[in-house]
Amino acid sequence: VAGTIAAEDNSIGAIGVAPKAKLYGVKVLNQRGSGYLSDVADGVTECVRAGAKVINMSLGASGDPTLDSPMKTAILNAQAAGVIVVVAAGNEGQDIKNTIPAGYPSVIAVAAIDNTDQFASWSNFGLDSNDVSAPGVGIYSTWKGGQYNTISGTSMASPHVAGVVALHLSAQS
């Protein structure tokens, strides 16, 4: 995800959408990708404290986006501070109305498309006018241990959009 956003042009592997972007990593999930929504909320709050302008969240969970929660409050607080929040739509092939944070109307939820601009069959759907799609199938990017890998998912689509938002914001500065 970080490489998709900001990998430098080093003539070796992939180049990120916004290669000069400054990244701030916040670990909120364990090695298996599991964790607590309260930890995610704390991570969002930490990003705001660190001065982030864009937050990418390549994660999600089943849930009712109409209910109040610490994560929803943290995202709303981040947005009130001027931070743009981009999230993965999810990979269950279902409507985002039953997922969080993608179902929150205040975020930019990102579905996955392939190289022919077709929605991936597994990409969540139900996006409204605030939401978009981006490449999420067969994405070549940086990987653990200085390696590169090709993977698919809306978690790879959302960093494309977060990178574009970062480029847009840097052009306004």
Short mmCIF file of N, CA and C in Angstrom, two decimals:
data_model
loop_
_atom_site.label_atom_id
_atom_site.label_comp_id
_atom_site.label_asym_id
_atom_site.label_seq_id
_atom_site.Cartn_x
_atom_site.Cartn_y
_atom_site.Cartn_z
N VAL A 1 0.84 -1.19 0.00
CA VAL A 1 0.00 0.00 0.00
C VAL A 1 0.88 1.25 0.00
N ALA A 2 1.89 1.27 0.86
CA ALA A 2 2.78 2.44 0.92
C ALA A 2 3.48 2.65 -0.42
N GLY A 3 3.92 1.55 -1.05
CA GLY A 3 4.58 1.66 -2.33
C GLY A 3 3.66 2.19 -3.42
N THR A 4 2.41 1.78 -3.39
CA THR A 4 1.44 2.27 -4.38
C THR A 4 1.25 3.77 -4.23
N ILE A 5 1.30 4.25 -3.01
CA ILE A 5 1.15 5.69 -2.78
C ILE A 5 2.43 6.44 -3.14
N ALA A 6 3.58 5.99 -2.63
CA ALA A 6 4.74 6.87 -2.66
C ALA A 6 6.09 6.23 -2.97
N ALA A 7 6.12 5.05 -3.59
CA ALA A 7 7.42 4.46 -3.92
C ALA A 7 8.20 5.40 -4.83
N GLU A 8 9.49 5.57 -4.52
CA GLU A 8 10.35 6.44 -5.29
C GLU A 8 10.72 5.79 -6.62
N ASP A 9 11.05 6.61 -7.59
CA ASP A 9 11.53 6.13 -8.88
C ASP A 9 13.02 5.79 -8.72
N ASN A 10 13.29 4.51 -8.41
CA ASN A 10 14.67 4.09 -8.19
C ASN A 10 15.19 3.19 -9.32
N SER A 11 14.46 3.16 -10.42
CA SER A 11 14.82 2.35 -11.61
C SER A 11 14.84 0.85 -11.32
N ILE A 12 14.23 0.42 -10.23
CA ILE A 12 14.23 -1.00 -9.89
C ILE A 12 12.82 -1.58 -10.02
N GLY A 13 11.86 -0.97 -9.35
CA GLY A 13 10.52 -1.56 -9.29
C GLY A 13 9.44 -0.55 -9.60
N ALA A 14 8.36 -0.67 -8.87
CA ALA A 14 7.19 0.17 -9.09
C ALA A 14 7.44 1.61 -8.64
N ILE A 15 6.73 2.53 -9.25
CA ILE A 15 6.75 3.94 -8.86
C ILE A 15 5.39 4.27 -8.29
N GLY A 16 5.36 4.94 -7.15
CA GLY A 16 4.10 5.31 -6.53
C GLY A 16 3.39 6.43 -7.26
N VAL A 17 2.13 6.58 -6.96
CA VAL A 17 1.32 7.65 -7.56
C VAL A 17 1.86 9.02 -7.18
N ALA A 18 2.30 9.17 -5.94
CA ALA A 18 2.84 10.44 -5.43
C ALA A 18 4.21 10.16 -4.80
N PRO A 19 5.24 9.93 -5.63
CA PRO A 19 6.53 9.47 -5.11
C PRO A 19 7.23 10.42 -4.15
N LYS A 20 6.83 11.66 -4.09
CA LYS A 20 7.45 12.60 -3.16
C LYS A 20 6.61 12.80 -1.89
N ALA A 21 5.51 12.06 -1.77
CA ALA A 21 4.66 12.19 -0.59
C ALA A 21 5.39 11.71 0.65
N LYS A 22 5.14 12.37 1.75
CA LYS A 22 5.70 11.96 3.05
C LYS A 22 4.67 11.04 3.70
N LEU A 23 5.11 9.84 4.06
CA LEU A 23 4.22 8.86 4.66
C LEU A 23 4.40 8.80 6.17
N TYR A 24 3.32 8.48 6.85
CA TYR A 24 3.34 8.28 8.29
C TYR A 24 2.60 6.99 8.55
N GLY A 25 3.33 5.94 8.90
CA GLY A 25 2.71 4.63 9.13
C GLY A 25 2.23 4.46 10.55
N VAL A 26 1.03 3.97 10.71
CA VAL A 26 0.47 3.70 12.04
C VAL A 26 -0.03 2.27 12.04
N LYS A 27 0.54 1.42 12.88
CA LYS A 27 0.15 0.02 12.95
C LYS A 27 -1.07 -0.11 13.86
N VAL A 28 -2.17 -0.61 13.29
CA VAL A 28 -3.40 -0.77 14.08
C VAL A 28 -3.91 -2.21 14.06
N LEU A 29 -3.30 -3.07 13.23
CA LEU A 29 -3.72 -4.47 13.14
C LEU A 29 -2.53 -5.38 13.44
N ASN A 30 -2.83 -6.63 13.80
CA ASN A 30 -1.75 -7.57 14.09
C ASN A 30 -1.19 -8.17 12.80
N GLN A 31 -0.28 -9.13 12.92
CA GLN A 31 0.38 -9.73 11.75
C GLN A 31 -0.59 -10.44 10.81
N ARG A 32 -1.73 -10.86 11.32
CA ARG A 32 -2.73 -11.53 10.49
C ARG A 32 -3.77 -10.58 9.93
N GLY A 33 -3.61 -9.30 10.20
CA GLY A 33 -4.56 -8.31 9.69
C GLY A 33 -5.81 -8.18 10.54
N SER A 34 -5.77 -8.67 11.76
CA SER A 34 -6.91 -8.58 12.67
C SER A 34 -6.63 -7.54 13.76
N GLY A 35 -7.69 -7.05 14.33
CA GLY A 35 -7.52 -6.09 15.41
C GLY A 35 -8.86 -5.57 15.88
N TYR A 36 -8.80 -4.49 16.62
CA TYR A 36 -9.99 -3.89 17.21
C TYR A 36 -10.27 -2.55 16.56
N LEU A 37 -11.55 -2.26 16.36
CA LEU A 37 -11.93 -0.97 15.78
C LEU A 37 -11.47 0.19 16.65
N SER A 38 -11.39 -0.03 17.96
CA SER A 38 -10.90 1.03 18.84
C SER A 38 -9.44 1.36 18.55
N ASP A 39 -8.65 0.35 18.17
CA ASP A 39 -7.26 0.60 17.78
C ASP A 39 -7.19 1.38 16.47
N VAL A 40 -8.09 1.07 15.55
CA VAL A 40 -8.15 1.82 14.29
C VAL A 40 -8.50 3.28 14.59
N ALA A 41 -9.46 3.49 15.48
CA ALA A 41 -9.84 4.85 15.87
C ALA A 41 -8.64 5.59 16.45
N ASP A 42 -7.89 4.92 17.31
CA ASP A 42 -6.69 5.54 17.89
C ASP A 42 -5.68 5.87 16.80
N GLY A 43 -5.56 5.00 15.80
CA GLY A 43 -4.65 5.26 14.69
C GLY A 43 -5.04 6.48 13.88
N VAL A 44 -6.33 6.64 13.64
CA VAL A 44 -6.82 7.83 12.92
C VAL A 44 -6.49 9.08 13.72
N THR A 45 -6.73 9.03 15.02
CA THR A 45 -6.43 10.18 15.89
C THR A 45 -4.94 10.49 15.87
N GLU A 46 -4.10 9.47 15.89
CA GLU A 46 -2.65 9.67 15.83
C GLU A 46 -2.23 10.33 14.52
N CYS A 47 -2.84 9.92 13.41
CA CYS A 47 -2.53 10.54 12.11
C CYS A 47 -2.86 12.04 12.12
N VAL A 48 -3.97 12.39 12.71
CA VAL A 48 -4.35 13.80 12.80
C VAL A 48 -3.33 14.56 13.65
N ARG A 49 -2.96 13.97 14.78
CA ARG A 49 -1.95 14.60 15.66
C ARG A 49 -0.63 14.80 14.94
N ALA A 50 -0.28 13.88 14.05
CA ALA A 50 0.98 13.95 13.32
C ALA A 50 0.94 14.94 12.16
N GLY A 51 -0.25 15.47 11.87
CA GLY A 51 -0.37 16.46 10.80
C GLY A 51 -0.71 15.90 9.44
N ALA A 52 -1.24 14.68 9.38
CA ALA A 52 -1.61 14.08 8.10
C ALA A 52 -2.66 14.93 7.39
N LYS A 53 -2.56 14.98 6.08
CA LYS A 53 -3.55 15.66 5.25
C LYS A 53 -4.49 14.66 4.59
N VAL A 54 -3.98 13.42 4.40
CA VAL A 54 -4.75 12.34 3.79
C VAL A 54 -4.53 11.09 4.63
N ILE A 55 -5.58 10.34 4.88
CA ILE A 55 -5.46 9.05 5.55
C ILE A 55 -5.99 7.99 4.60
N ASN A 56 -5.18 6.97 4.35
CA ASN A 56 -5.63 5.81 3.58
C ASN A 56 -5.89 4.68 4.56
N MET A 57 -7.06 4.07 4.43
CA MET A 57 -7.41 2.94 5.30
C MET A 57 -7.71 1.74 4.42
N SER A 58 -6.72 0.87 4.25
CA SER A 58 -6.90 -0.36 3.48
C SER A 58 -7.34 -1.46 4.43
N LEU A 59 -8.52 -1.27 4.97
CA LEU A 59 -9.08 -2.21 5.94
C LEU A 59 -10.58 -2.02 5.98
N GLY A 60 -11.26 -2.94 6.60
CA GLY A 60 -12.71 -2.81 6.75
C GLY A 60 -13.27 -3.93 7.59
N ALA A 61 -14.52 -3.79 7.93
CA ALA A 61 -15.21 -4.78 8.75
C ALA A 61 -16.69 -4.72 8.46
N SER A 62 -17.38 -5.80 8.78
CA SER A 62 -18.84 -5.79 8.69
C SER A 62 -19.36 -4.91 9.81
N GLY A 63 -20.42 -4.17 9.53
CA GLY A 63 -20.99 -3.33 10.56
C GLY A 63 -22.00 -2.37 9.98
N ASP A 64 -22.74 -1.75 10.85
CA ASP A 64 -23.77 -0.79 10.46
C ASP A 64 -23.16 0.62 10.49
N PRO A 65 -22.96 1.23 9.32
CA PRO A 65 -22.33 2.54 9.29
C PRO A 65 -23.19 3.67 9.86
N THR A 66 -24.46 3.39 10.15
CA THR A 66 -25.31 4.43 10.73
C THR A 66 -25.11 4.55 12.24
N LEU A 67 -24.50 3.54 12.85
CA LEU A 67 -24.31 3.55 14.30
C LEU A 67 -23.08 4.37 14.68
N ASP A 68 -23.16 5.03 15.81
CA ASP A 68 -22.00 5.76 16.33
C ASP A 68 -21.00 4.76 16.89
N SER A 69 -19.72 5.09 16.73
CA SER A 69 -18.64 4.25 17.26
C SER A 69 -17.41 5.11 17.42
N PRO A 70 -16.43 4.64 18.19
CA PRO A 70 -15.18 5.40 18.31
C PRO A 70 -14.50 5.63 16.95
N MET A 71 -14.56 4.63 16.06
CA MET A 71 -13.94 4.80 14.75
C MET A 71 -14.66 5.87 13.93
N LYS A 72 -15.97 5.84 13.94
CA LYS A 72 -16.73 6.84 13.20
C LYS A 72 -16.44 8.23 13.76
N THR A 73 -16.40 8.35 15.07
CA THR A 73 -16.10 9.64 15.70
C THR A 73 -14.70 10.11 15.33
N ALA A 74 -13.72 9.20 15.35
CA ALA A 74 -12.34 9.57 14.99
C ALA A 74 -12.27 10.06 13.54
N ILE A 75 -12.97 9.39 12.64
CA ILE A 75 -12.96 9.80 11.23
C ILE A 75 -13.63 11.15 11.07
N LEU A 76 -14.76 11.36 11.73
CA LEU A 76 -15.44 12.65 11.64
C LEU A 76 -14.57 13.76 12.22
N ASN A 77 -13.86 13.48 13.32
CA ASN A 77 -12.95 14.46 13.90
C ASN A 77 -11.80 14.77 12.95
N ALA A 78 -11.28 13.74 12.28
CA ALA A 78 -10.20 13.95 11.32
C ALA A 78 -10.68 14.84 10.19
N GLN A 79 -11.86 14.58 9.69
CA GLN A 79 -12.40 15.39 8.60
C GLN A 79 -12.68 16.82 9.06
N ALA A 80 -13.12 16.98 10.28
CA ALA A 80 -13.34 18.33 10.82
C ALA A 80 -12.02 19.10 10.90
N ALA A 81 -10.90 18.36 11.03
CA ALA A 81 -9.57 18.97 11.07
C ALA A 81 -9.00 19.18 9.66
N GLY A 82 -9.81 18.85 8.63
CA GLY A 82 -9.37 19.07 7.25
C GLY A 82 -8.69 17.89 6.60
N VAL A 83 -8.71 16.73 7.24
CA VAL A 83 -8.06 15.54 6.69
C VAL A 83 -9.04 14.82 5.77
N ILE A 84 -8.55 14.38 4.61
CA ILE A 84 -9.35 13.60 3.67
C ILE A 84 -9.11 12.13 3.96
N VAL A 85 -10.19 11.37 4.12
CA VAL A 85 -10.10 9.95 4.48
C VAL A 85 -10.54 9.09 3.30
N VAL A 86 -9.60 8.26 2.83
CA VAL A 86 -9.83 7.36 1.70
C VAL A 86 -9.80 5.94 2.24
N VAL A 87 -10.80 5.12 1.86
CA VAL A 87 -10.89 3.76 2.41
C VAL A 87 -11.16 2.74 1.32
N ALA A 88 -10.71 1.52 1.57
CA ALA A 88 -11.00 0.40 0.68
C ALA A 88 -12.48 0.03 0.82
N ALA A 89 -13.14 -0.24 -0.31
CA ALA A 89 -14.56 -0.60 -0.28
C ALA A 89 -14.79 -1.99 0.30
N GLY A 90 -13.84 -2.89 0.15
CA GLY A 90 -13.97 -4.26 0.65
C GLY A 90 -14.02 -5.26 -0.49
N ASN A 91 -13.74 -6.50 -0.16
CA ASN A 91 -13.58 -7.55 -1.18
C ASN A 91 -14.58 -8.69 -1.04
N GLU A 92 -15.76 -8.40 -0.54
CA GLU A 92 -16.75 -9.46 -0.32
C GLU A 92 -17.82 -9.51 -1.41
N GLY A 93 -17.75 -8.65 -2.40
CA GLY A 93 -18.76 -8.62 -3.45
C GLY A 93 -20.13 -8.23 -2.93
N GLN A 94 -20.16 -7.37 -1.92
CA GLN A 94 -21.42 -6.98 -1.31
C GLN A 94 -21.57 -5.46 -1.29
N ASP A 95 -22.76 -5.02 -0.98
CA ASP A 95 -23.05 -3.59 -0.87
C ASP A 95 -22.33 -3.02 0.34
N ILE A 96 -21.72 -1.85 0.18
CA ILE A 96 -20.98 -1.25 1.29
C ILE A 96 -21.89 -0.75 2.41
N LYS A 97 -23.18 -0.81 2.23
CA LYS A 97 -24.09 -0.35 3.29
C LYS A 97 -23.96 -1.19 4.55
N ASN A 98 -23.31 -2.33 4.46
CA ASN A 98 -23.11 -3.20 5.62
C ASN A 98 -21.65 -3.30 6.04
N THR A 99 -20.84 -2.31 5.64
CA THR A 99 -19.43 -2.34 5.99
C THR A 99 -18.99 -1.00 6.57
N ILE A 100 -17.96 -1.08 7.41
CA ILE A 100 -17.36 0.13 7.96
C ILE A 100 -15.85 0.03 7.78
N PRO A 101 -15.19 1.07 7.47
CA PRO A 101 -15.64 2.44 7.33
C PRO A 101 -16.19 2.80 5.94
N ALA A 102 -16.14 1.85 4.97
CA ALA A 102 -16.55 2.19 3.60
C ALA A 102 -17.98 2.70 3.51
N GLY A 103 -18.85 2.26 4.41
CA GLY A 103 -20.24 2.68 4.38
C GLY A 103 -20.49 4.06 4.98
N TYR A 104 -19.48 4.65 5.61
CA TYR A 104 -19.66 6.00 6.15
C TYR A 104 -19.77 6.97 4.98
N PRO A 105 -20.80 7.81 4.96
CA PRO A 105 -20.96 8.73 3.83
C PRO A 105 -19.89 9.81 3.74
N SER A 106 -19.13 9.99 4.81
CA SER A 106 -18.14 11.07 4.83
C SER A 106 -16.79 10.68 4.26
N VAL A 107 -16.57 9.39 3.96
CA VAL A 107 -15.28 8.95 3.44
C VAL A 107 -15.35 8.79 1.92
N ILE A 108 -14.19 8.68 1.30
CA ILE A 108 -14.11 8.31 -0.11
C ILE A 108 -13.85 6.81 -0.14
N ALA A 109 -14.86 6.02 -0.48
CA ALA A 109 -14.72 4.56 -0.58
C ALA A 109 -14.28 4.23 -2.00
N VAL A 110 -13.34 3.28 -2.13
CA VAL A 110 -12.76 2.97 -3.43
C VAL A 110 -12.98 1.50 -3.77
N ALA A 111 -13.67 1.29 -4.88
CA ALA A 111 -13.88 -0.05 -5.43
C ALA A 111 -12.71 -0.38 -6.35
N ALA A 112 -12.57 -1.66 -6.68
CA ALA A 112 -11.47 -2.11 -7.53
C ALA A 112 -11.95 -2.37 -8.96
N ILE A 113 -11.15 -1.91 -9.92
CA ILE A 113 -11.37 -2.22 -11.33
C ILE A 113 -10.12 -2.90 -11.88
N ASP A 114 -10.29 -3.57 -13.02
CA ASP A 114 -9.16 -4.23 -13.66
C ASP A 114 -8.60 -3.36 -14.78
N ASN A 115 -7.69 -3.91 -15.57
CA ASN A 115 -7.04 -3.13 -16.62
C ASN A 115 -7.93 -2.86 -17.83
N THR A 116 -9.17 -3.36 -17.81
CA THR A 116 -10.13 -3.03 -18.87
C THR A 116 -11.25 -2.13 -18.33
N ASP A 117 -11.03 -1.55 -17.16
CA ASP A 117 -11.98 -0.67 -16.49
C ASP A 117 -13.28 -1.37 -16.08
N GLN A 118 -13.21 -2.67 -15.86
CA GLN A 118 -14.36 -3.44 -15.39
C GLN A 118 -14.22 -3.65 -13.89
N PHE A 119 -15.35 -3.57 -13.18
CA PHE A 119 -15.33 -3.82 -11.75
C PHE A 119 -14.89 -5.26 -11.50
N ALA A 120 -14.04 -5.45 -10.50
CA ALA A 120 -13.65 -6.80 -10.09
C ALA A 120 -14.88 -7.48 -9.48
N SER A 121 -15.07 -8.74 -9.79
CA SER A 121 -16.28 -9.46 -9.33
C SER A 121 -16.37 -9.49 -7.81
N TRP A 122 -15.27 -9.45 -7.12
CA TRP A 122 -15.23 -9.53 -5.67
C TRP A 122 -15.28 -8.16 -4.99
N SER A 123 -15.18 -7.08 -5.77
CA SER A 123 -15.17 -5.73 -5.19
C SER A 123 -16.54 -5.39 -4.63
N ASN A 124 -16.55 -4.79 -3.45
CA ASN A 124 -17.82 -4.30 -2.91
C ASN A 124 -18.36 -3.19 -3.79
N PHE A 125 -19.64 -2.96 -3.70
CA PHE A 125 -20.32 -2.02 -4.58
C PHE A 125 -21.30 -1.19 -3.77
N GLY A 126 -22.13 -0.39 -4.47
CA GLY A 126 -23.11 0.45 -3.80
C GLY A 126 -22.55 1.82 -3.51
N LEU A 127 -21.51 2.17 -4.23
CA LEU A 127 -20.85 3.44 -4.00
C LEU A 127 -21.76 4.59 -4.40
N ASP A 128 -21.66 5.71 -3.65
CA ASP A 128 -22.46 6.88 -4.01
C ASP A 128 -21.60 7.91 -4.72
N SER A 129 -22.11 9.10 -4.86
CA SER A 129 -21.42 10.13 -5.66
C SER A 129 -20.08 10.56 -5.07
N ASN A 130 -19.82 10.28 -3.79
CA ASN A 130 -18.54 10.64 -3.18
C ASN A 130 -17.47 9.59 -3.43
N ASP A 131 -17.84 8.46 -4.00
CA ASP A 131 -16.95 7.33 -4.09
C ASP A 131 -16.47 7.09 -5.52
N VAL A 132 -15.39 6.31 -5.64
CA VAL A 132 -14.74 6.12 -6.93
C VAL A 132 -14.25 4.68 -7.05
N SER A 133 -13.72 4.37 -8.22
CA SER A 133 -13.04 3.10 -8.43
C SER A 133 -11.64 3.40 -8.93
N ALA A 134 -10.74 2.45 -8.72
CA ALA A 134 -9.35 2.62 -9.13
C ALA A 134 -8.76 1.24 -9.39
N PRO A 135 -7.60 1.19 -10.03
CA PRO A 135 -6.97 -0.12 -10.27
C PRO A 135 -6.76 -0.89 -8.98
N GLY A 136 -7.22 -2.15 -8.99
CA GLY A 136 -7.08 -2.99 -7.81
C GLY A 136 -6.85 -4.45 -8.15
N VAL A 137 -6.64 -4.75 -9.42
CA VAL A 137 -6.42 -6.12 -9.87
C VAL A 137 -5.01 -6.24 -10.44
N GLY A 138 -4.23 -7.15 -9.90
CA GLY A 138 -2.88 -7.38 -10.39
C GLY A 138 -1.97 -6.18 -10.22
N ILE A 139 -1.96 -5.59 -9.04
CA ILE A 139 -1.18 -4.38 -8.79
C ILE A 139 0.23 -4.76 -8.32
N TYR A 140 1.21 -4.29 -9.04
CA TYR A 140 2.63 -4.53 -8.73
C TYR A 140 3.11 -3.40 -7.84
N SER A 141 3.63 -3.77 -6.68
CA SER A 141 4.07 -2.74 -5.74
C SER A 141 5.16 -3.29 -4.83
N THR A 142 5.64 -2.42 -3.95
CA THR A 142 6.65 -2.82 -2.99
C THR A 142 6.08 -3.88 -2.05
N TRP A 143 6.99 -4.65 -1.44
CA TRP A 143 6.59 -5.75 -0.57
C TRP A 143 7.58 -5.85 0.57
N LYS A 144 7.33 -6.73 1.48
CA LYS A 144 8.20 -6.93 2.65
C LYS A 144 9.62 -7.28 2.21
N GLY A 145 10.56 -6.87 3.05
CA GLY A 145 11.95 -7.26 2.83
C GLY A 145 12.59 -6.67 1.59
N GLY A 146 12.11 -5.51 1.15
CA GLY A 146 12.69 -4.87 -0.03
C GLY A 146 12.33 -5.55 -1.34
N GLN A 147 11.33 -6.38 -1.31
CA GLN A 147 10.90 -7.11 -2.50
C GLN A 147 9.73 -6.39 -3.19
N TYR A 148 9.24 -6.99 -4.26
CA TYR A 148 8.07 -6.51 -4.99
C TYR A 148 7.11 -7.68 -5.15
N ASN A 149 5.83 -7.38 -5.26
CA ASN A 149 4.82 -8.42 -5.38
C ASN A 149 3.63 -7.88 -6.16
N THR A 150 2.85 -8.78 -6.73
CA THR A 150 1.63 -8.42 -7.43
C THR A 150 0.46 -8.97 -6.64
N ILE A 151 -0.44 -8.08 -6.20
CA ILE A 151 -1.61 -8.52 -5.44
C ILE A 151 -2.85 -7.75 -5.92
N SER A 152 -4.00 -8.24 -5.49
CA SER A 152 -5.28 -7.64 -5.87
C SER A 152 -6.11 -7.36 -4.64
N GLY A 153 -6.99 -6.37 -4.74
CA GLY A 153 -7.92 -6.05 -3.67
C GLY A 153 -8.23 -4.57 -3.64
N THR A 154 -9.32 -4.23 -2.99
CA THR A 154 -9.64 -2.81 -2.85
C THR A 154 -8.61 -2.13 -1.96
N SER A 155 -7.88 -2.92 -1.17
CA SER A 155 -6.78 -2.35 -0.39
C SER A 155 -5.66 -1.84 -1.29
N MET A 156 -5.60 -2.30 -2.51
CA MET A 156 -4.63 -1.78 -3.47
C MET A 156 -5.24 -0.68 -4.33
N ALA A 157 -6.55 -0.60 -4.38
CA ALA A 157 -7.23 0.46 -5.14
C ALA A 157 -7.23 1.77 -4.34
N SER A 158 -7.51 1.71 -3.05
CA SER A 158 -7.59 2.94 -2.26
C SER A 158 -6.28 3.73 -2.21
N PRO A 159 -5.10 3.10 -2.17
CA PRO A 159 -3.89 3.93 -2.17
C PRO A 159 -3.67 4.68 -3.48
N HIS A 160 -4.21 4.17 -4.58
CA HIS A 160 -4.14 4.94 -5.83
C HIS A 160 -4.86 6.28 -5.66
N VAL A 161 -6.04 6.23 -5.06
CA VAL A 161 -6.82 7.45 -4.86
C VAL A 161 -6.17 8.34 -3.81
N ALA A 162 -5.67 7.75 -2.72
CA ALA A 162 -4.98 8.54 -1.70
C ALA A 162 -3.78 9.27 -2.30
N GLY A 163 -3.06 8.60 -3.20
CA GLY A 163 -1.93 9.24 -3.87
C GLY A 163 -2.36 10.41 -4.74
N VAL A 164 -3.46 10.24 -5.47
CA VAL A 164 -3.97 11.34 -6.30
C VAL A 164 -4.40 12.50 -5.43
N VAL A 165 -5.05 12.22 -4.31
CA VAL A 165 -5.46 13.30 -3.39
C VAL A 165 -4.21 14.01 -2.87
N ALA A 166 -3.17 13.27 -2.51
CA ALA A 166 -1.93 13.90 -2.03
C ALA A 166 -1.32 14.79 -3.11
N LEU A 167 -1.31 14.32 -4.35
CA LEU A 167 -0.80 15.16 -5.45
C LEU A 167 -1.62 16.44 -5.60
N HIS A 168 -2.92 16.30 -5.53
CA HIS A 168 -3.80 17.47 -5.66
C HIS A 168 -3.53 18.48 -4.54
N LEU A 169 -3.43 17.98 -3.32
CA LEU A 169 -3.18 18.88 -2.19
C LEU A 169 -1.81 19.55 -2.29
N SER A 170 -0.80 18.82 -2.77
CA SER A 170 0.54 19.42 -2.90
C SER A 170 0.55 20.49 -3.99
N ALA A 171 -0.27 20.32 -5.01
CA ALA A 171 -0.34 21.32 -6.08
C ALA A 171 -1.00 22.61 -5.60
N GLN A 172 -1.83 22.50 -4.55
CA GLN A 172 -2.51 23.68 -4.00
C GLN A 172 -1.64 24.44 -3.02
N SER A 173 -0.57 23.79 -2.52
CA SER A 173 0.29 24.43 -1.51
C SER A 173 1.20 25.47 -2.11
#
